[in-house]
Coordinates of C-alpha atoms and ligand atoms in Angstrom, one line a residue:
X1 CA 20.2 75.4 -20.6
X2 CA 19.0 72.0 -19.6
X3 CA 17.2 71.4 -16.3
X4 CA 19.1 69.1 -13.9
X5 CA 17.5 66.6 -11.6
X6 CA 19.0 68.6 -8.7
X7 CA 16.9 71.6 -9.9
X8 CA 13.8 69.5 -10.1
X9 CA 14.4 68.1 -6.6
X10 CA 14.9 71.6 -5.3
X11 CA 11.6 72.7 -6.8
X12 CA 9.8 69.7 -5.2
X13 CA 11.3 70.5 -1.8
X14 CA 10.2 74.1 -2.2
X15 CA 6.6 73.1 -3.1
X16 CA 6.4 70.6 -0.2
X17 CA 7.7 73.2 2.3
X18 CA 5.3 75.8 0.9
X19 CA 2.4 73.4 1.3
X20 CA 3.4 72.0 4.7
X21 CA 1.1 74.5 6.4
X22 CA -2.0 72.9 4.9
X23 CA -1.1 69.5 6.3
X24 CA -0.6 68.1 2.8
X25 CA 1.1 64.7 2.6
X26 CA 2.9 63.4 -0.5
X27 CA 4.5 60.1 -1.6
X28 CA 7.8 61.1 0.0
X29 CA 6.1 60.9 3.4
X30 CA 4.4 57.7 2.7
X31 CA 7.5 56.1 1.2
X32 CA 9.2 56.7 4.5
X33 CA 6.3 55.1 6.4
X34 CA 6.4 52.1 4.1
X35 CA 10.2 51.5 4.6
X36 CA 11.5 48.8 4.9
X37 CA 9.3 47.1 2.4
X38 CA 8.3 43.4 2.9
X39 CA 11.1 41.1 1.8
X40 CA 8.7 38.3 0.8
X41 CA 6.7 40.6 -1.5
X42 CA 9.8 42.1 -2.9
X43 CA 11.1 38.7 -3.8
X44 CA 7.8 37.5 -5.1
X45 CA 7.5 34.6 -2.7
X46 CA 4.4 35.5 -0.8
X47 CA 1.4 33.6 -2.0
X48 CA -2.2 34.6 -1.1
X49 CA -3.9 33.0 -4.0
X50 CA -6.0 30.8 -1.7
X51 CA -7.2 31.1 1.9
X52 CA -5.1 28.3 3.2
X53 CA -2.4 30.9 3.0
X54 CA -0.9 33.4 2.9
X55 CA 2.2 31.2 2.5
X56 CA 5.7 32.6 2.5
X57 CA 8.8 30.8 1.3
X58 CA 11.8 30.7 3.7
X59 CA 14.7 28.2 3.9
X60 CA 12.8 26.5 6.7
X61 CA 9.5 26.5 4.8
X62 CA 10.4 26.0 1.1
X63 CA 6.8 25.1 0.1
X64 CA 3.4 26.6 0.7
X65 CA 0.7 24.5 2.3
X66 CA -0.4 23.1 -1.1
X67 CA 3.2 22.3 -2.0
X68 CA 3.9 25.2 -4.3
X69 CA 7.5 26.1 -4.3
X70 CA 9.3 29.5 -4.8
X71 CA 9.4 29.0 -8.6
X72 CA 5.6 28.4 -8.8
X73 CA 4.7 31.2 -6.4
X74 CA 7.0 33.8 -8.0
X75 CA 6.0 32.7 -11.5
X76 CA 2.3 32.9 -10.7
X77 CA 2.6 36.4 -9.2
X78 CA 4.6 37.5 -12.2
X79 CA 2.0 36.2 -14.7
X80 CA -0.8 37.9 -12.7
X81 CA 1.1 41.2 -13.0
X82 CA 1.2 40.7 -16.8
X83 CA -2.5 39.9 -16.9
X84 CA -3.3 43.0 -14.9
X85 CA -1.2 45.2 -17.2
X86 CA -2.6 43.6 -20.4
X87 CA -6.2 44.1 -19.0
X88 CA -5.5 47.8 -18.4
X89 CA -4.0 48.6 -21.7
X90 CA -6.4 46.5 -23.7
X91 CA -9.5 47.7 -21.9
X92 CA -8.4 51.2 -22.7
X93 CA -8.1 50.1 -26.3
X94 CA -11.6 48.6 -26.2
X95 CA -13.0 51.8 -24.7
X96 CA -11.5 53.7 -27.7
X97 CA -13.2 51.2 -30.0
X98 CA -16.5 52.0 -28.4
X99 CA -15.8 55.7 -28.8
X100 CA -15.1 55.2 -32.5
X101 CA -18.3 53.2 -32.7
X102 CA -20.2 56.2 -31.3
X103 CA -18.9 58.6 -34.0
X104 CA -21.4 60.5 -36.1
X105 CA -21.1 63.1 -38.7
X106 CA -22.7 65.6 -36.4
X107 CA -21.9 63.7 -33.1
X108 CA -19.6 64.6 -30.2
X109 CA -16.8 62.5 -31.6
X110 CA -15.9 62.4 -35.3
X111 CA -13.4 60.7 -37.5
X112 CA -10.3 62.9 -37.9
X113 CA -8.0 60.7 -39.9
X114 CA -10.1 59.2 -42.7
X115 CA -7.0 58.0 -44.6
X116 CA -5.9 55.9 -41.6
X117 CA -9.4 54.5 -41.2
X118 CA -9.5 53.4 -44.9
X119 CA -6.0 51.9 -44.6
X120 CA -7.1 49.8 -41.6
X121 CA -10.4 48.8 -43.3
X122 CA -8.4 47.6 -46.3
X123 CA -6.0 45.7 -44.0
X124 CA -8.9 44.0 -42.4
X125 CA -10.7 43.2 -45.7
X126 CA -13.7 45.5 -44.8
X127 CA -15.2 46.7 -48.0
X128 CA -15.3 50.5 -48.3
X129 CA -16.4 51.2 -51.9
X130 CA -19.3 53.6 -52.0
X131 CA -19.8 53.5 -48.3
X132 CA -20.3 56.4 -45.9
X133 CA -17.2 57.0 -43.8
X134 CA -19.1 56.6 -40.6
X135 CA -20.5 53.2 -41.6
X136 CA -16.9 52.2 -42.3
X137 CA -15.8 53.6 -38.9
X138 CA -18.5 51.6 -37.1
X139 CA -17.5 48.4 -39.0
X140 CA -13.9 48.9 -38.2
X141 CA -14.6 49.6 -34.5
X142 CA -16.8 46.5 -34.3
X143 CA -14.1 44.4 -35.9
X144 CA -11.6 45.8 -33.4
X145 CA -13.9 44.9 -30.5
X146 CA -14.3 41.3 -31.8
X147 CA -10.5 40.9 -31.4
X148 CA -11.2 40.8 -27.6
X149 CA -13.5 37.8 -27.6
X150 CA -13.3 35.9 -30.9
X151 CA -13.4 32.1 -30.3
X152 CA -10.9 31.2 -33.0
X153 CA -7.8 32.5 -34.6
X154 CA -5.0 34.9 -33.4
X155 CA -4.7 38.7 -33.3
X156 CA -5.2 40.4 -36.6
X157 CA -2.3 42.8 -36.1
X158 CA 0.2 40.0 -36.0
X159 CA 0.5 39.9 -39.8
X160 CA 2.1 43.3 -39.6
X161 CA 5.2 41.6 -38.2
X162 CA 8.1 40.2 -40.1
X163 CA 7.6 36.7 -41.6
X164 CA 10.3 35.3 -39.3
X165 CA 8.5 36.7 -36.2
X166 CA 5.1 35.4 -37.2
X167 CA 6.5 31.9 -37.8
X168 CA 8.4 32.0 -34.5
X169 CA 5.3 33.1 -32.5
X170 CA 3.3 30.3 -34.0
X171 CA 6.0 27.7 -33.4
X172 CA 6.5 28.8 -29.8
X173 CA 2.7 29.0 -29.2
X174 CA 2.9 32.6 -28.1
X175 CA 0.8 34.1 -30.9
X176 CA -2.1 35.6 -28.9
X177 CA -5.7 34.4 -29.4
X178 CA -8.5 36.7 -28.3
X179 CA -7.2 39.4 -25.9
X180 CA -9.7 38.6 -23.1
X181 CA -8.9 34.9 -23.5
X182 CA -5.2 35.4 -22.9
X183 CA -6.0 37.4 -19.7
X184 CA -8.5 34.8 -18.6
X185 CA -6.1 32.0 -19.4
X186 CA -3.4 33.7 -17.3
X187 CA -5.8 34.1 -14.4
X188 CA -7.0 30.5 -14.7
X189 CA -3.5 29.1 -14.9
X190 CA -2.6 30.9 -11.7
X191 CA -5.7 29.8 -9.8
X192 CA -5.0 27.5 -6.8
X193 CA -4.2 24.0 -8.0
X194 CA -3.2 24.8 -11.6
X195 CA 0.2 25.5 -13.1
X196 CA 3.2 25.2 -10.8
X197 CA 5.8 25.0 -13.6
X198 CA 7.6 28.3 -13.9
X199 CA 8.5 27.8 -17.6
X200 CA 4.8 27.4 -18.6
X201 CA 3.9 30.5 -16.6
X202 CA 6.6 32.5 -18.4
X203 CA 5.4 31.3 -21.8
X204 CA 1.9 32.4 -21.0
X205 CA 3.4 35.7 -19.8
X206 CA 4.8 36.2 -23.3
X207 CA 1.6 35.3 -25.0
X208 CA -0.5 37.6 -22.6
X209 CA 2.0 40.4 -23.2
X210 CA 1.6 39.9 -26.9
X211 CA -2.1 40.2 -26.6
X212 CA -1.3 43.7 -25.2
X213 CA 1.3 45.0 -27.6
X214 CA 0.1 43.4 -30.8
X215 CA -3.5 43.4 -29.6
X216 CA -5.0 45.9 -27.2
X217 CA -2.4 48.6 -27.1
X218 CA -2.0 48.6 -30.9
X219 CA -5.8 48.8 -31.1
X220 CA -5.7 51.8 -28.7
X221 CA -3.1 53.6 -30.8
X222 CA -4.8 52.9 -34.2
X223 CA -8.3 53.9 -33.1
X224 CA -7.1 57.0 -31.3
X225 CA -5.3 58.2 -34.4
X226 CA -8.4 57.6 -36.5
X227 CA -10.5 59.5 -33.9
X228 CA -8.3 62.3 -33.0
X229 CA -5.7 62.4 -35.7
X230 CA -2.3 60.8 -36.3
X231 CA 0.3 62.9 -34.4
X232 CA 2.7 65.2 -36.3
X233 CA 5.5 67.2 -34.8
X234 CA 4.5 70.1 -32.6
X235 CA 6.1 72.6 -30.3
X236 CA 5.0 72.6 -26.7
X237 CA 6.4 73.0 -23.2
X238 CA 6.9 70.7 -20.2
X239 CA 7.2 71.0 -16.4
X240 CA 5.1 72.6 -13.7
X241 CA 5.9 76.1 -14.9
X242 CA 3.3 75.6 -17.6
X243 CA 0.7 76.3 -14.9
X244 CA -0.3 80.0 -15.1
X245 CA -0.9 82.2 -12.1
X246 CA -3.3 84.4 -13.9
X247 CA -5.3 81.8 -15.7
X248 CA -7.9 79.1 -14.9
X249 CA -5.7 76.0 -14.6
X250 CA -7.3 72.6 -15.5
X251 CA -5.2 69.5 -15.3
X252 CA -6.1 66.4 -17.4
X253 CA -4.6 63.2 -16.0
X254 CA -4.8 59.5 -16.9
X255 CA -4.7 57.7 -20.2
X256 CA -7.9 57.5 -22.3
X257 CA -8.0 60.7 -24.4
X258 CA -11.8 60.6 -24.9
X259 CA -12.5 62.9 -21.9
X260 CA -9.4 65.1 -22.2
X261 CA -10.1 65.8 -25.9
X262 CA -13.5 67.3 -24.9
X263 CA -11.9 69.5 -22.2
X264 CA -9.4 70.7 -24.7
X265 CA -12.1 71.6 -27.2
X266 CA -14.2 73.3 -24.5
X267 CA -11.3 75.4 -23.3
X268 CA -11.1 76.9 -26.8
X269 CA -14.7 77.9 -26.8
X270 CA -15.2 81.7 -27.1
X271 CA -18.1 81.9 -24.6
X272 CA -16.2 80.0 -22.0
X273 CA -13.1 82.2 -22.6
X274 CA -15.2 85.3 -22.1
X275 CA -16.7 83.8 -19.0
X276 CA -13.2 83.1 -17.6
X277 CA -12.3 86.7 -18.3
X278 CA -15.4 88.0 -16.6
X279 CA -14.2 86.2 -13.5
X280 CA -10.8 88.0 -13.6
X281 CA -8.8 85.3 -15.3
X282 CA -6.6 85.9 -18.4
X283 CA -7.7 82.7 -20.0
X284 CA -8.1 79.0 -19.6
X285 CA -5.0 76.9 -19.4
X286 CA -5.1 73.1 -19.9
X287 CA -2.1 71.1 -18.8
X288 CA -1.6 67.4 -18.8
X289 CA -0.2 64.8 -16.5
X290 CA 1.0 61.2 -17.3
X291 CA -0.1 59.6 -20.5
X292 CA -3.2 61.8 -21.0
X293 CA -0.6 64.6 -21.3
X294 CA 1.2 62.7 -24.0
X295 CA -2.1 62.1 -25.9
X296 CA -3.2 65.7 -25.9
X297 CA 0.3 67.2 -26.4
X298 CA 0.9 65.1 -29.5
X299 CA -2.3 66.2 -31.1
X300 CA -2.9 69.7 -29.8
X301 CA 0.4 70.9 -28.4
X302 CA -1.3 71.0 -24.9
X303 CA 1.5 71.6 -22.4
X304 CA 2.7 68.9 -20.0
X305 CA 2.7 69.6 -16.3
X306 CA 4.7 66.5 -15.5
X307 CA 4.9 62.8 -15.0
X308 CA 3.8 60.2 -12.5
X309 CA 5.6 61.3 -9.3
X310 CA 4.8 64.9 -10.1
X311 CA 1.1 64.5 -9.9
X312 CA 0.9 65.6 -6.3
X313 CA 3.3 68.5 -6.8
X314 CA 0.9 70.0 -9.3
X315 CA -1.7 70.4 -6.6
X316 CA 0.8 71.7 -4.1
X317 CA 1.1 74.9 -6.3
X318 CA -2.3 75.9 -5.0
X319 CA -3.3 77.3 -8.4
X320 CA -5.0 74.3 -9.9
X321 CA -8.7 74.9 -10.2
X322 CA -9.5 71.4 -11.3
X323 CA -7.9 68.1 -11.9
X324 CA -9.9 65.7 -14.1
X325 CA -8.9 62.1 -14.4
X326 CA -9.9 59.1 -16.5
X327 CA -8.1 55.8 -15.9
X328 CA -4.8 54.4 -14.5
X329 CA -1.8 55.8 -12.6
X330 CA -3.9 58.2 -10.6
X331 CA -2.9 58.5 -6.9
X332 CA -5.8 58.0 -4.5
X333 CA -3.9 60.6 -2.4
X334 CA -5.3 63.2 -4.8
X335 CA -8.6 62.9 -2.8
X336 CA -7.3 64.1 0.5
X337 CA -4.7 66.4 -1.1
X338 CA -7.2 68.2 -3.2
X339 CA -9.2 68.9 0.0
X340 CA -6.2 70.8 1.4
X341 CA -6.7 73.3 -1.5
X342 CA -9.5 74.8 -3.5
X343 CA -8.8 72.3 -6.2
X344 CA -11.8 70.3 -7.6
X345 CA -10.9 66.6 -8.2
X346 CA -13.1 65.0 -10.8
X347 CA -13.2 61.3 -11.7
X348 CA -14.9 60.4 -14.9
X349 CA -14.6 56.6 -15.4
X350 CA -16.3 53.7 -13.6
X351 CA -12.9 52.0 -13.8
X352 CA -11.3 54.6 -11.5
X353 CA -13.6 55.6 -8.6
X354 CA -11.7 57.5 -5.9
X355 CA -12.9 58.8 -2.5
X356 CA -12.7 62.6 -2.2
X357 CA -13.5 63.1 -5.8
X358 CA -16.7 64.3 -7.6
X359 CA -17.8 61.6 -10.0
X360 CA -18.9 62.7 -13.4
X361 CA -19.3 59.7 -15.6
X362 CA -18.4 60.5 -19.2
X363 CA -20.6 59.3 -22.1
X364 CA -20.0 59.7 -25.8
X365 CA -23.5 61.0 -26.3
X366 CA -23.1 63.9 -23.8
X367 CA -19.3 64.3 -23.8
X368 CA -19.2 67.7 -25.3
X369 CA -21.6 69.3 -22.8
X370 CA -19.9 67.4 -20.0
X371 CA -16.6 68.9 -21.1
X372 CA -18.0 72.4 -21.2
X373 CA -19.7 72.0 -17.9
X374 CA -16.4 70.9 -16.2
X375 CA -14.6 73.8 -17.7
X376 CA -17.3 76.2 -16.4
X377 CA -17.0 74.7 -12.9
X378 CA -13.3 75.2 -13.0
X379 CA -13.8 78.9 -14.0
X380 CA -16.2 79.2 -11.1
X381 CA -13.5 77.9 -8.8
X382 CA -10.9 80.5 -9.9
X383 CA -11.7 83.1 -7.2
X384 CA -11.7 80.4 -4.5
X385 CA -7.9 80.2 -4.4
X386 CA -6.3 80.7 -1.0
X387 CA -3.5 83.3 -1.5
X388 CA -1.7 81.9 1.6
X389 CA -1.4 78.5 -0.1
X390 CA -0.1 79.7 -3.5
X391 CA 3.3 78.6 -4.5
X392 CA 3.9 79.4 -8.2
X393 CA 6.3 77.2 -10.1
X394 CA 8.2 78.9 -12.9
X395 CA 10.5 76.4 -14.5
X396 CA 9.5 74.9 -17.9
X397 CA 11.3 73.8 -21.0
X398 CA 10.3 73.9 -24.7
X399 CA 9.8 70.5 -26.3
X400 CA 9.1 69.1 -29.7
X401 CA 6.6 66.2 -29.6
X402 CA 4.5 64.0 -31.8
X403 CA 6.7 61.6 -33.7
X404 CA 4.3 58.9 -34.9
X405 CA 5.8 56.5 -37.4
X406 CA 4.0 58.5 -40.1
X407 CA 5.7 61.6 -38.9
X408 CA 9.2 60.0 -38.8
X409 CA 8.7 58.7 -42.4
X410 CA 7.6 62.2 -43.5
X411 CA 10.8 63.7 -42.0
X412 CA 12.9 61.1 -43.8
X413 CA 11.1 61.8 -47.1
X414 CA 12.2 65.4 -46.8
X415 CA 15.9 64.6 -46.6
X416 CA 18.1 64.4 -49.7
X417 CA 19.7 60.9 -49.8
X418 CA 20.3 58.0 -52.2
X419 CA 16.7 56.8 -51.9
X420 CA 15.1 59.9 -53.5
X421 CA 12.9 57.8 -55.7
X422 CA 11.5 55.8 -52.7
X423 CA 9.1 57.4 -50.3
X424 CA 8.0 56.3 -46.9
X425 CA 11.1 54.1 -46.2
X426 CA 13.4 53.9 -43.3
X427 CA 16.3 53.3 -45.6
X428 CA 18.0 56.7 -45.1
X429 CA 18.0 56.0 -41.3
X430 CA 19.3 52.5 -41.9
X431 CA 22.1 53.9 -44.0
X432 CA 23.1 56.2 -41.1
X433 CA 23.2 53.2 -38.8
X434 CA 25.1 51.0 -41.2
X435 CA 27.6 53.8 -41.7
X436 CA 28.0 54.1 -37.9
X437 CA 27.0 57.8 -37.9
X438 CA 24.2 56.6 -35.7
X439 CA 25.2 53.5 -33.7
X440 CA 21.7 52.3 -33.0
X441 CA 18.5 53.3 -31.2
X442 CA 17.1 52.9 -27.7
X443 CA 13.5 53.1 -26.6
X444 CA 13.3 54.7 -23.2
X445 CA 9.9 54.2 -21.7
X446 CA 8.0 53.8 -18.5
X447 CA 7.3 55.3 -15.1
X448 CA 8.9 56.9 -12.1
X449 CA 9.5 54.7 -9.1
X450 CA 10.6 56.0 -5.6
X451 CA 13.0 53.0 -5.4
X452 CA 15.3 55.1 -7.5
X453 CA 15.9 58.9 -7.7
X454 CA 12.9 60.0 -9.8
X455 CA 13.7 61.1 -13.3
X456 CA 17.5 60.8 -12.6
X457 CA 17.8 57.4 -14.3
X458 CA 15.8 58.5 -17.3
X459 CA 17.7 61.7 -17.8
X460 CA 21.2 60.3 -17.1
X461 CA 20.7 57.3 -19.4
X462 CA 19.4 59.5 -22.2
X463 CA 22.3 61.9 -22.0
X464 CA 24.8 59.1 -22.1
X465 CA 23.1 57.5 -25.1
X466 CA 23.1 60.7 -27.0
X467 CA 26.8 61.3 -26.3
X468 CA 27.4 57.8 -27.8
X469 CA 25.6 58.6 -31.0
X470 CA 22.6 56.5 -30.1
X471 CA 19.2 57.9 -31.1
X472 CA 16.5 57.8 -28.4
X473 CA 12.8 57.2 -28.9
X474 CA 10.5 57.7 -25.9
X475 CA 7.0 57.4 -24.5
X476 CA 5.1 57.7 -21.3
X477 CA 6.6 59.2 -18.2
X478 CA 10.1 58.8 -19.6
X479 CA 9.1 61.2 -22.4
X480 CA 8.0 63.8 -19.8
X481 CA 11.2 63.4 -17.8
X482 CA 13.0 64.2 -21.1
X483 CA 10.7 67.2 -21.7
X484 CA 11.3 68.6 -18.2
X485 CA 15.0 68.3 -18.6
X486 CA 14.8 70.1 -22.0
X487 CA 16.0 67.1 -23.9
X488 CA 13.1 67.2 -26.4
X489 CA 14.4 70.4 -27.9
X490 CA 16.3 70.4 -31.1
X491 CA 19.1 72.0 -29.2
X492 CA 19.7 68.7 -27.4
X493 CA 21.8 67.9 -30.4
X494 CA 24.6 69.6 -28.6
X495 CA 24.7 66.7 -26.2
X496 CA 25.2 64.3 -29.0
X497 CA 28.3 62.9 -30.6
X498 CA 29.4 64.4 -33.9
X499 CA 27.5 61.8 -36.0
X500 CA 24.1 62.1 -34.3
X501 CA 24.5 65.9 -34.2
X502 CA 24.9 66.1 -37.9
X503 CA 21.9 63.8 -38.6
X504 CA 19.7 66.0 -36.3
X505 CA 20.8 69.1 -38.1
X506 CA 20.2 67.6 -41.5
X507 CA 16.8 66.1 -40.8
X508 CA 15.7 68.9 -38.4
X509 CA 14.7 66.6 -35.5
X510 CA 15.6 66.5 -31.8
X511 CA 17.8 63.5 -30.9
X512 CA 15.1 62.2 -28.7
X513 CA 11.8 61.5 -30.5
X514 CA 8.6 61.7 -28.4
X515 CA 6.4 58.9 -29.7
X516 CA 3.5 59.3 -27.3
X517 CA 1.8 57.5 -24.4
X518 CA 2.5 54.0 -23.1
X519 CA 0.0 52.3 -25.4
X520 CA 2.0 53.9 -28.2
X521 CA 4.9 51.6 -27.5
X522 CA 2.9 49.7 -30.2
X523 CA 4.2 52.4 -32.6
X524 CA 7.8 51.4 -31.5
X525 CA 7.1 47.8 -32.3
X526 CA 6.0 48.8 -35.8
X527 CA 9.0 51.1 -36.2
X528 CA 11.4 48.3 -35.3
X529 CA 9.5 45.9 -37.5
X530 CA 9.5 48.1 -40.6
X531 CA 13.2 49.0 -40.0
X532 CA 13.9 45.2 -40.0
X533 CA 11.8 44.7 -43.2
X534 CA 13.5 47.7 -45.0
X535 CA 16.9 46.3 -43.9
X536 CA 16.1 42.7 -44.8
X537 CA 17.0 41.3 -41.4
X538 CA 15.0 40.0 -38.4
X539 CA 14.2 42.2 -35.4
X540 CA 16.7 40.8 -32.9
X541 CA 19.5 41.6 -35.3
X542 CA 18.6 45.3 -35.5
X543 CA 20.8 47.5 -33.1
X544 CA 17.7 48.6 -31.2
X545 CA 17.0 47.9 -27.5
X546 CA 14.3 48.9 -25.0
X547 CA 14.8 50.3 -21.5
X548 CA 12.4 51.0 -18.6
X549 CA 14.8 52.6 -16.0
X550 CA 12.2 53.5 -13.4
X551 CA 9.2 51.2 -14.2
X552 CA 6.6 50.5 -11.6
X553 CA 3.2 49.3 -13.0
X554 CA 1.8 46.0 -14.1
X555 CA 1.4 47.6 -17.5
X556 CA 5.2 47.9 -17.7
X557 CA 5.5 44.2 -17.1
X558 CA 3.1 43.4 -19.9
X559 CA 5.0 45.8 -22.1
X560 CA 8.3 44.1 -21.3
X561 CA 6.9 40.8 -22.3
X562 CA 5.7 41.9 -25.7
X563 CA 9.0 43.7 -26.4
X564 CA 11.0 40.6 -25.5
X565 CA 8.6 38.5 -27.7
X566 CA 9.2 40.9 -30.5
X567 CA 12.9 40.1 -30.2
X568 CA 14.0 43.3 -28.6
X569 CA 16.3 43.1 -25.5
X570 CA 14.8 45.0 -22.5
X571 CA 16.9 46.7 -19.9
X572 CA 15.3 47.2 -16.5
X573 CA 16.4 49.6 -13.8
X574 CA 14.0 48.1 -11.2
X575 CA 14.1 44.5 -10.4
X576 CA 11.0 42.4 -11.2
X577 CA 9.6 40.9 -8.1
X578 CA 10.7 37.3 -8.7
X579 CA 14.1 37.3 -7.1
X580 CA 13.1 34.6 -4.6
X581 CA 13.1 32.1 -7.5
X582 CA 16.4 31.3 -9.1
X583 CA 14.5 29.5 -11.9
X584 CA 12.4 32.6 -12.6
X585 CA 15.4 34.9 -12.7
X586 CA 17.1 32.6 -15.2
X587 CA 13.9 32.3 -17.3
X588 CA 13.3 36.0 -17.7
X589 CA 17.0 36.9 -18.4
X590 CA 18.4 34.0 -20.4
X591 CA 15.5 31.6 -20.9
X592 CA 13.5 33.8 -23.2
X593 CA 16.6 34.7 -25.1
X594 CA 17.0 31.2 -26.3
X595 CA 13.4 31.3 -27.6
X596 CA 12.6 34.8 -28.8
X597 CA 16.2 36.1 -29.3
X598 CA 15.7 38.7 -26.4
X599 CA 15.5 38.9 -22.7
X600 CA 15.8 41.2 -19.7
X601 CA 19.1 42.8 -18.6
X602 CA 18.5 44.0 -15.0
X603 CA 20.6 46.6 -13.1
X604 CA 19.5 49.2 -10.6
X605 CA 22.6 51.3 -11.2
X606 CA 21.8 53.6 -14.2
X607 CA 25.5 54.1 -15.1
X608 CA 26.0 50.3 -15.4
X609 CA 22.6 49.9 -17.1
X610 CA 23.4 52.4 -19.9
X611 CA 26.9 50.9 -20.4
X612 CA 25.3 47.5 -20.8
X613 CA 22.9 49.0 -23.5
X614 CA 25.8 50.6 -25.4
X615 CA 27.7 47.3 -25.3
X616 CA 24.5 45.4 -26.4
X617 CA 24.1 47.7 -29.4
X618 CA 27.8 47.4 -30.3
X619 CA 27.5 43.6 -30.1
X620 CA 24.6 43.6 -32.5
X621 CA 26.5 45.9 -34.9
X622 CA 29.5 43.5 -34.7
X623 CA 27.3 40.5 -35.4
X624 CA 26.0 42.4 -38.5
X625 CA 29.6 43.2 -39.6
X626 CA 29.0 46.9 -39.5
Ligands
BF8_1 O1 1.0 54.2 -19.0 S1 4.7 55.5 -17.8 S2 3.4 55.9 -14.6 S3 1.4 57.2 -16.8 S4 2.3 53.2 -16.4 FE1 1.7 55.3 -15.6 FE2 4.1 54.4 -16.0 FE3 3.6 56.9 -16.4 FE4 1.2 56.0 -18.7 NI1 2.8 54.1 -18.5
SF4_2 FE1 -0.4 28.7 0.1 FE2 -0.7 27.1 -2.1 FE3 -2.8 28.6 -1.2 FE4 -0.7 29.8 -2.3 S1 -2.1 28.4 -3.3 S2 -1.7 30.5 -0.5 S3 1.0 28.5 -1.6 S4 -1.8 27.0 -0.1

């Protein structure tokens, strides 16, 4: 049985009602208070870049005080969103480089995937002969950090792309230089009195996005795999029912796995387990939210409590002893909300300081003790639950997670096909696509957004794609929507057309492959690239598209820009905030397509959006003559 959105909504309503006595407020209440939203902001035509403003564009006032028109204002706002998103993902990647740089043989963090480290060292021409693995790790980490500020050259990872893409990026001038430089350039270009030409702003948007996807995000993924292991398929569960009434519940939330890994390790400690039992608990239960959930589920099978718009619901259960967060997508409302309950709210990063939390700054030199200490505090909080405020959720779904590119190739190696003498190739998959058994692939990624029915677009779109024999790969909160609905089970093959169903049975995979967190969309870029290489065509020709049906964050805009630059059409279920500029709308939908071979297709109706994707894939097939 699959969980429907109606069932999810009923559970949310029950939790909200249950918690009403404690005066708890959630996003649904605040969304009402924020409606209607500001039309100028919505359309991207409010400028407050300098203090002569704010200036708002109307038919009567078509230019700001400085003379900037709607195209300039919407374009600058848009580029600033990309800069914000690239900064967030890339700084996360940099933090992970620092964590790798702190590794020691007997340290708190160690190298888990030596083979991946050696591969990366080789790729980057770092000598490894006769060297200690930790010396290599430090050199690789340092080389990674240099990608952020090097004065010359472009990103090292670009040479993983197809030759056609690399040439195109150079010709268009969107091959990203140092990551920090692209962010700074975007901020500089949008300072008062600089670029007012929308096309130039969009081009820098592509280049800044590229600094994320083929720079900072890819850095995050690679270094995380080296540190904590390259994900391989695992069984787990998803939805709030993973919280256990009789156990100490600790939620890890955010993005950077350095902190959550330590909590997971501490929760397996025998002394702490005994301590939990001495306090009357049956054990210690770690559950994840948002991308931290994706990181720890892929490597440890830690269960997922839910996605972005479910973070408050987790606390409404009244059985969460502690929620520890690192960076990004954390609601400030967790401060006041946790105060309604016994829940301890712990912030751990100087990047995300939130009123109402206890701040425990994590350091690589003390991380293990800090993790243990937090787990101990959570145990001490177990008997502070208020029985009157407990509302135990029960629904959860099994899920299979952890499909890194390495894992997908391994699955394909195990299948009997006409490429038995070749290993680590996507050719068996390409054969299925050529034969039409699988029509193509869609990457469903991104957030939840109250502008649409949460999870509804994700789930409905995924189901329709499966029914049309289109394989789905997923990351971020979209992946958790799939997990909650039960779509990451192998049994989801029953929702597929005959062709896809057969492939799933033969290979032994679910029809929706969980590829990780949002920084792991870099994995998807490499997947599309290597499929194109094994096929002998360029990326825009491959029947693969991307889709963010419920996106909300600046990071999502950065992602959309590197996906489009990579030549993959991107279907959006939420309108980018540039509608007040006809030129900007034209540039992001059709303009980029003339340059990179891909653009946005925007539609807020999920049924129309998914049909457009199916048509888009069929058009790519027709162009290939398959
Ligand atoms: O980076 S999908 S709500 S959790 S931004 Fe945030 Fe969006 Fe979720 Fe992960 Ni990605
Ligand atoms: Fe107004 Fe121009 Fe200043 Fe923007 S930069 S606030 S449009 S004067």
